Short mmCIF file of N, CA and C in Angstrom, two decimals:
data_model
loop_
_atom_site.label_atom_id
_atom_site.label_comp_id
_atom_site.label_asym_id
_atom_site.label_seq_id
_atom_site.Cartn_x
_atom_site.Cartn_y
_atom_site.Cartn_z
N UNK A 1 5.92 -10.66 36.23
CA UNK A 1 7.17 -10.82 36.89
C UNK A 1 7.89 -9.60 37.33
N UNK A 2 8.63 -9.66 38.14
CA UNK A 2 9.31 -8.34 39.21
C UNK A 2 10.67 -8.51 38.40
N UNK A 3 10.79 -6.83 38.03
CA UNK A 3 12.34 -7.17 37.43
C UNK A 3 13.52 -6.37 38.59
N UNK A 4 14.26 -5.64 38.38
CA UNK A 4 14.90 -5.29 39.67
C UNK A 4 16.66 -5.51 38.77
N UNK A 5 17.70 -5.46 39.38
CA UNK A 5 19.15 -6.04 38.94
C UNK A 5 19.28 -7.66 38.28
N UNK A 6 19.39 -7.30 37.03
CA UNK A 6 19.59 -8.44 36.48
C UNK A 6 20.68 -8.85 36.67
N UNK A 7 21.50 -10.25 36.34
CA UNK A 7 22.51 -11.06 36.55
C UNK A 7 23.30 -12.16 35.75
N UNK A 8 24.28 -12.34 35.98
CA UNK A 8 23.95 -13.63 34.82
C UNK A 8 23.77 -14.97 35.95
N UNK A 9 23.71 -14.67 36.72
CA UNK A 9 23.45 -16.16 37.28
C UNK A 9 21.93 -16.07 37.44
N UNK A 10 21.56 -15.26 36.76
CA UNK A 10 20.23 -15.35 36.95
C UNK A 10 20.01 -15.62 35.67
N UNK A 11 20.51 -15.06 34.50
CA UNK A 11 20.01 -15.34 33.26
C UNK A 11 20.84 -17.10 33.10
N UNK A 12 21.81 -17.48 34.01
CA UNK A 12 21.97 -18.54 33.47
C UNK A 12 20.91 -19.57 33.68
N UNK A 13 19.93 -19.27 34.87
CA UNK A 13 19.24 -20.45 35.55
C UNK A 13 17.86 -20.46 34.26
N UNK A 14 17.44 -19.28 33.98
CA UNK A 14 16.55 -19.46 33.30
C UNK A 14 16.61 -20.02 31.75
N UNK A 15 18.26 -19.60 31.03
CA UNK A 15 18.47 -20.54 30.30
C UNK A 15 18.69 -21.91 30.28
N UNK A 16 19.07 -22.51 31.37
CA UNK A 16 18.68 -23.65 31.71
C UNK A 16 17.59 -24.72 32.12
N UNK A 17 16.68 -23.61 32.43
CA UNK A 17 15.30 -23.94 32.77
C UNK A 17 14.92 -24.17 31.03
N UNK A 18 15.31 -23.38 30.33
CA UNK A 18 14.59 -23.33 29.18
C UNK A 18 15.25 -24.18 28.27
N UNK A 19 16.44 -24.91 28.60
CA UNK A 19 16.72 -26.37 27.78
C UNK A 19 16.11 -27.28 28.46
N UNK A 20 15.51 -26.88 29.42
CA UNK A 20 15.27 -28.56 30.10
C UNK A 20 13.35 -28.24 29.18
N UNK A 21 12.98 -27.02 29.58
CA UNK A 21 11.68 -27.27 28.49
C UNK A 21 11.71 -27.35 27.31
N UNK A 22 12.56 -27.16 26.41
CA UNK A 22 13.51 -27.40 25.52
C UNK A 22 13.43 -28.99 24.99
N UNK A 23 14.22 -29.95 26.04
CA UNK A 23 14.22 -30.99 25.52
C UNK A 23 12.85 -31.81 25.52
N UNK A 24 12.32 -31.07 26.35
CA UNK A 24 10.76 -32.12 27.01
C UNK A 24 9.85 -31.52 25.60
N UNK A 25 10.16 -30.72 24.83
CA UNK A 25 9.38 -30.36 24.10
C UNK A 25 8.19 -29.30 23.89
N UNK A 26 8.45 -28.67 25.24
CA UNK A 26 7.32 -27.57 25.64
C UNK A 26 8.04 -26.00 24.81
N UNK A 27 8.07 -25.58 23.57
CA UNK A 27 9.02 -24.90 23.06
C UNK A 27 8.11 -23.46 23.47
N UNK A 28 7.04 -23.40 23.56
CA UNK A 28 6.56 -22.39 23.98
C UNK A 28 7.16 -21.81 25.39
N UNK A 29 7.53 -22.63 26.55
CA UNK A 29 7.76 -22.08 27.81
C UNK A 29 9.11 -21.84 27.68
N UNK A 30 10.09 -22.56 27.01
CA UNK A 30 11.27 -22.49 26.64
C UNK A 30 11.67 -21.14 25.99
N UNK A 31 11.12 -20.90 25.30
CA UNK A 31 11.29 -19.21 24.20
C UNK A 31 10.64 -18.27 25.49
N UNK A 32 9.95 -18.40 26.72
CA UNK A 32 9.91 -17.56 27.58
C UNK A 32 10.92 -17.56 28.45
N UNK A 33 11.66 -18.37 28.85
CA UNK A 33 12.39 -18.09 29.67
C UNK A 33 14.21 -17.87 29.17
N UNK A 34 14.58 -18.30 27.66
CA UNK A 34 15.35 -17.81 27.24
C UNK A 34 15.19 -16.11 27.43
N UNK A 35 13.96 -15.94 26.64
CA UNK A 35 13.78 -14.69 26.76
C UNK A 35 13.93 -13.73 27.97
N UNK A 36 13.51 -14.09 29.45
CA UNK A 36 13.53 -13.79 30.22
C UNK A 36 15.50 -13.97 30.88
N UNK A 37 15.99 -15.18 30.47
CA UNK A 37 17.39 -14.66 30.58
C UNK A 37 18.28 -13.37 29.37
N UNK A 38 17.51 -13.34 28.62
CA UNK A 38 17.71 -12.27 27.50
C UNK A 38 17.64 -11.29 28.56
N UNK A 39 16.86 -10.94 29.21
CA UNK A 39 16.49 -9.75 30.04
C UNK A 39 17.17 -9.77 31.52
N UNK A 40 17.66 -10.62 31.52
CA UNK A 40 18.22 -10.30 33.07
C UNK A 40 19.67 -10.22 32.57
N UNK A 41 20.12 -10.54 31.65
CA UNK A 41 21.48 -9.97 31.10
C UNK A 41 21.35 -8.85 30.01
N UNK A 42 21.88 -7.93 30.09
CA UNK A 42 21.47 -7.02 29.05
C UNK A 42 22.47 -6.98 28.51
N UNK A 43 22.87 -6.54 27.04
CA UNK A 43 23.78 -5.91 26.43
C UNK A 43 24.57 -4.97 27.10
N UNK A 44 25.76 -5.62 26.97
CA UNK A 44 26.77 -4.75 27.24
C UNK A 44 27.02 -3.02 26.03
N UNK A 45 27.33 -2.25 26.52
CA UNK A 45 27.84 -1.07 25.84
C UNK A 45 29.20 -0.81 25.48
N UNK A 46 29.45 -1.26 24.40
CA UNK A 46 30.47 -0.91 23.67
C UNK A 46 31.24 0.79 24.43
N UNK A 47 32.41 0.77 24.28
CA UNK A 47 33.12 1.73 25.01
C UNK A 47 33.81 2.51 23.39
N UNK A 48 34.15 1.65 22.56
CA UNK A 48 34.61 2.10 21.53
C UNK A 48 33.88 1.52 19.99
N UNK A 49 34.07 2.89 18.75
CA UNK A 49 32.84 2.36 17.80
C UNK A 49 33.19 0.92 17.64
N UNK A 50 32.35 0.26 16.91
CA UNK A 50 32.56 -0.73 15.80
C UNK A 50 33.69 -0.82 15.32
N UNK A 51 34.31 -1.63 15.25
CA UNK A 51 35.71 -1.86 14.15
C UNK A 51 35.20 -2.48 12.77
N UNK A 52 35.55 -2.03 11.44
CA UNK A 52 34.71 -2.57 10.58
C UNK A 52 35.45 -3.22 9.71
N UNK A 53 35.47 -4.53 10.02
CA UNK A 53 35.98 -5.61 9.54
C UNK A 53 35.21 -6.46 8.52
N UNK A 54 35.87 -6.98 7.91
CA UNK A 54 34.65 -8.22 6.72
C UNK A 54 35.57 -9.53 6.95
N UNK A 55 34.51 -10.02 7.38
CA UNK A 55 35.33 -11.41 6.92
C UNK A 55 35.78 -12.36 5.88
N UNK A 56 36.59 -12.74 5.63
CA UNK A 56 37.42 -13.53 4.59
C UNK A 56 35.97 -14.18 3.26
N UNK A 57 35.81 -14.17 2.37
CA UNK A 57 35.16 -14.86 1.34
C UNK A 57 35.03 -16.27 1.57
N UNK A 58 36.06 -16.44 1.68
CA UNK A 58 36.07 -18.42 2.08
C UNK A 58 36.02 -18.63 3.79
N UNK A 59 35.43 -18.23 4.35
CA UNK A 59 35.68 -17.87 5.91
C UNK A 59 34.09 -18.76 6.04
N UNK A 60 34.49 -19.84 7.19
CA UNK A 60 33.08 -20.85 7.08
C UNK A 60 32.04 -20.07 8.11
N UNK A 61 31.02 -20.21 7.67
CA UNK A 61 30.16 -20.08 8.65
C UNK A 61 29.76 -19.74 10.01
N UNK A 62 29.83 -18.98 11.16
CA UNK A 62 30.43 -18.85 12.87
C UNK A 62 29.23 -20.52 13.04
N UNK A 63 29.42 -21.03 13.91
CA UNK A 63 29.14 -22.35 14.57
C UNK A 63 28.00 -21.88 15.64
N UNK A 64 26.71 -22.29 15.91
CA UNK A 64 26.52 -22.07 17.08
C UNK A 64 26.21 -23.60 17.74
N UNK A 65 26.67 -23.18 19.02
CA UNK A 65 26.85 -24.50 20.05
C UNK A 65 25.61 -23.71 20.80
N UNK A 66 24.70 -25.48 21.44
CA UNK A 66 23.66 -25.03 21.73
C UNK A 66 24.01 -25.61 23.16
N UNK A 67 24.40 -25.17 23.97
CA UNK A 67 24.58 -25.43 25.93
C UNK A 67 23.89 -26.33 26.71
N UNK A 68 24.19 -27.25 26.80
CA UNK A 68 23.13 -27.70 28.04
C UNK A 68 23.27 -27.48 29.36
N UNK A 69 24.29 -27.18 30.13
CA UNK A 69 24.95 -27.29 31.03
C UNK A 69 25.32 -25.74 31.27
N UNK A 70 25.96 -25.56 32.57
CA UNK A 70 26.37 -24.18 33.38
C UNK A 70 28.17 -24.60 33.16
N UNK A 71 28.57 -25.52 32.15
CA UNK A 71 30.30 -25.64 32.37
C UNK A 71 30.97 -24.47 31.38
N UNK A 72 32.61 -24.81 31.72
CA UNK A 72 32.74 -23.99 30.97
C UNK A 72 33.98 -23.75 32.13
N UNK A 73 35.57 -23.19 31.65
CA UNK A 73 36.19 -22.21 32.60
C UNK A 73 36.22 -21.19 32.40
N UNK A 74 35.68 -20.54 31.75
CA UNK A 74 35.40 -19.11 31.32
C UNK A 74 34.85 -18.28 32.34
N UNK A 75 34.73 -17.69 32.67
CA UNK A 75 34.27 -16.38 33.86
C UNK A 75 32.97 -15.98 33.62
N UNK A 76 32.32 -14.34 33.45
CA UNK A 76 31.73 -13.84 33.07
C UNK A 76 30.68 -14.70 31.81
N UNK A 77 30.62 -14.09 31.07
CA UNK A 77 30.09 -14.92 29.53
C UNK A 77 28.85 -14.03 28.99
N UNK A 78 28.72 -12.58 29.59
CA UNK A 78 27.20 -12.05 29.36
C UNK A 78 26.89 -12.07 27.84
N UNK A 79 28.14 -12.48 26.63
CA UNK A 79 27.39 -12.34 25.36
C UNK A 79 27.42 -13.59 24.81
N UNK A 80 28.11 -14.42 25.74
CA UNK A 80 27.81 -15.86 25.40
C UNK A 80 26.63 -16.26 25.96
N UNK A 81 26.21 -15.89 27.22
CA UNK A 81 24.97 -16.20 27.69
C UNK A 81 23.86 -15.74 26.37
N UNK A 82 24.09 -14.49 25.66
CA UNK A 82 23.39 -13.87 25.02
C UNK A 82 22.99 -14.45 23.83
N UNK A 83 23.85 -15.17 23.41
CA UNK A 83 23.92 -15.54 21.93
C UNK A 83 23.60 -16.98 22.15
N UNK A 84 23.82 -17.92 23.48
CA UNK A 84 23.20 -18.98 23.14
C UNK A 84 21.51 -18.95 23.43
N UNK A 85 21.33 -17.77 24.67
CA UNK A 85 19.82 -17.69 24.43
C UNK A 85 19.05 -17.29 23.19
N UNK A 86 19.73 -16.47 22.59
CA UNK A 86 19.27 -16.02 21.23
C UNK A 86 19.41 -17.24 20.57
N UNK A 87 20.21 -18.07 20.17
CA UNK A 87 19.96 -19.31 18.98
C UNK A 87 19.35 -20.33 19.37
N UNK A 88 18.89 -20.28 20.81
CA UNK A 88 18.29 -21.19 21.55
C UNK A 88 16.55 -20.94 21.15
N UNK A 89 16.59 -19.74 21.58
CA UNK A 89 15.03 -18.75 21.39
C UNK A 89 14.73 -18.97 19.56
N UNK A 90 15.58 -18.85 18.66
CA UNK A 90 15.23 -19.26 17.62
C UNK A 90 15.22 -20.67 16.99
N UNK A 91 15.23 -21.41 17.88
CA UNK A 91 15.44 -22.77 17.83
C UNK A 91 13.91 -23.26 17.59
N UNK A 92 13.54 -22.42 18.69
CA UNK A 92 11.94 -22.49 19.59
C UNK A 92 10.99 -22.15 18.20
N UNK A 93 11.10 -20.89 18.15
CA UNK A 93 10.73 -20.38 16.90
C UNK A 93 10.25 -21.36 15.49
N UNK A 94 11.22 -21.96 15.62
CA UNK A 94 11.59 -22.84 14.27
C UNK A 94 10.94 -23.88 14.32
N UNK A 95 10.49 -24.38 15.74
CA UNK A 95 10.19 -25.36 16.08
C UNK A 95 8.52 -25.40 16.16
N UNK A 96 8.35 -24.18 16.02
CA UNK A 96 6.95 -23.34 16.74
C UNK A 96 6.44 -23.06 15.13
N UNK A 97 6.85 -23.12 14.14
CA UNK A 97 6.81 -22.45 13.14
C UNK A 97 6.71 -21.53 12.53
N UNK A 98 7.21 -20.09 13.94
CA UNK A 98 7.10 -19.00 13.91
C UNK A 98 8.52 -18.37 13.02
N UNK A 99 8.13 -19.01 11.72
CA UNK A 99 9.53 -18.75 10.73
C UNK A 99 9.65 -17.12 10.67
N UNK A 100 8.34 -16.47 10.84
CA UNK A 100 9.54 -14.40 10.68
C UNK A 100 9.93 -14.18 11.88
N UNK A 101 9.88 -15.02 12.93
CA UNK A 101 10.58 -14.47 14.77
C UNK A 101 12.05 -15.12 14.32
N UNK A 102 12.30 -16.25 14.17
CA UNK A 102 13.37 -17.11 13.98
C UNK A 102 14.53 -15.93 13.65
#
């Protein structure tokens, strides 16, 4: 594949491509093309360090919501794009029984 300026409307299509192989059950093509929206959005660069925070002891769990859809009124989203391909891609994993990628 030709890489060139990544996007997020590019990483969104391929995360979407990769729930729809996703639901059909093909988890192998699915963990490629998450992956491949992994790569057309890159990590952003922090401008300032880390802030080093802990969270609360009784503080539940962060939630991940798994997307089906391009909705949303939110704008941008490059680390939301990021993080649902990532729990998406380990979904695959899990599913794949590739329990040390997960």
């Amino acid at each position: 594949g030709g890489g060139g300026s990544g996007s997020s409307s590019e990483a969104e299509k391929h995360k979407m491509r990769g729930n729809e192989c996703f639901a059909e059950g093909r988890w192998a093509d699915a963990e490629t093309h998450y992956t491949l929206a992994l790569e057309a959005c890159p990590a952003a660069t922090p401008s300032d360090p880390p802030s080093r925070t802990t969270p609360a002891k009784d503080a539940p769990p962060p939630a991940v919501a798994v997307s089906n859809g391009s909705g949303g009124s939110g704008g941008g989203g490059t680390d939301r794009i990021r993080a649902i391909c990532h729990a998406n891609r380990a979904a695959c994993y899990l599913s794949m029984e590739r329990f040390e990628e997960a």
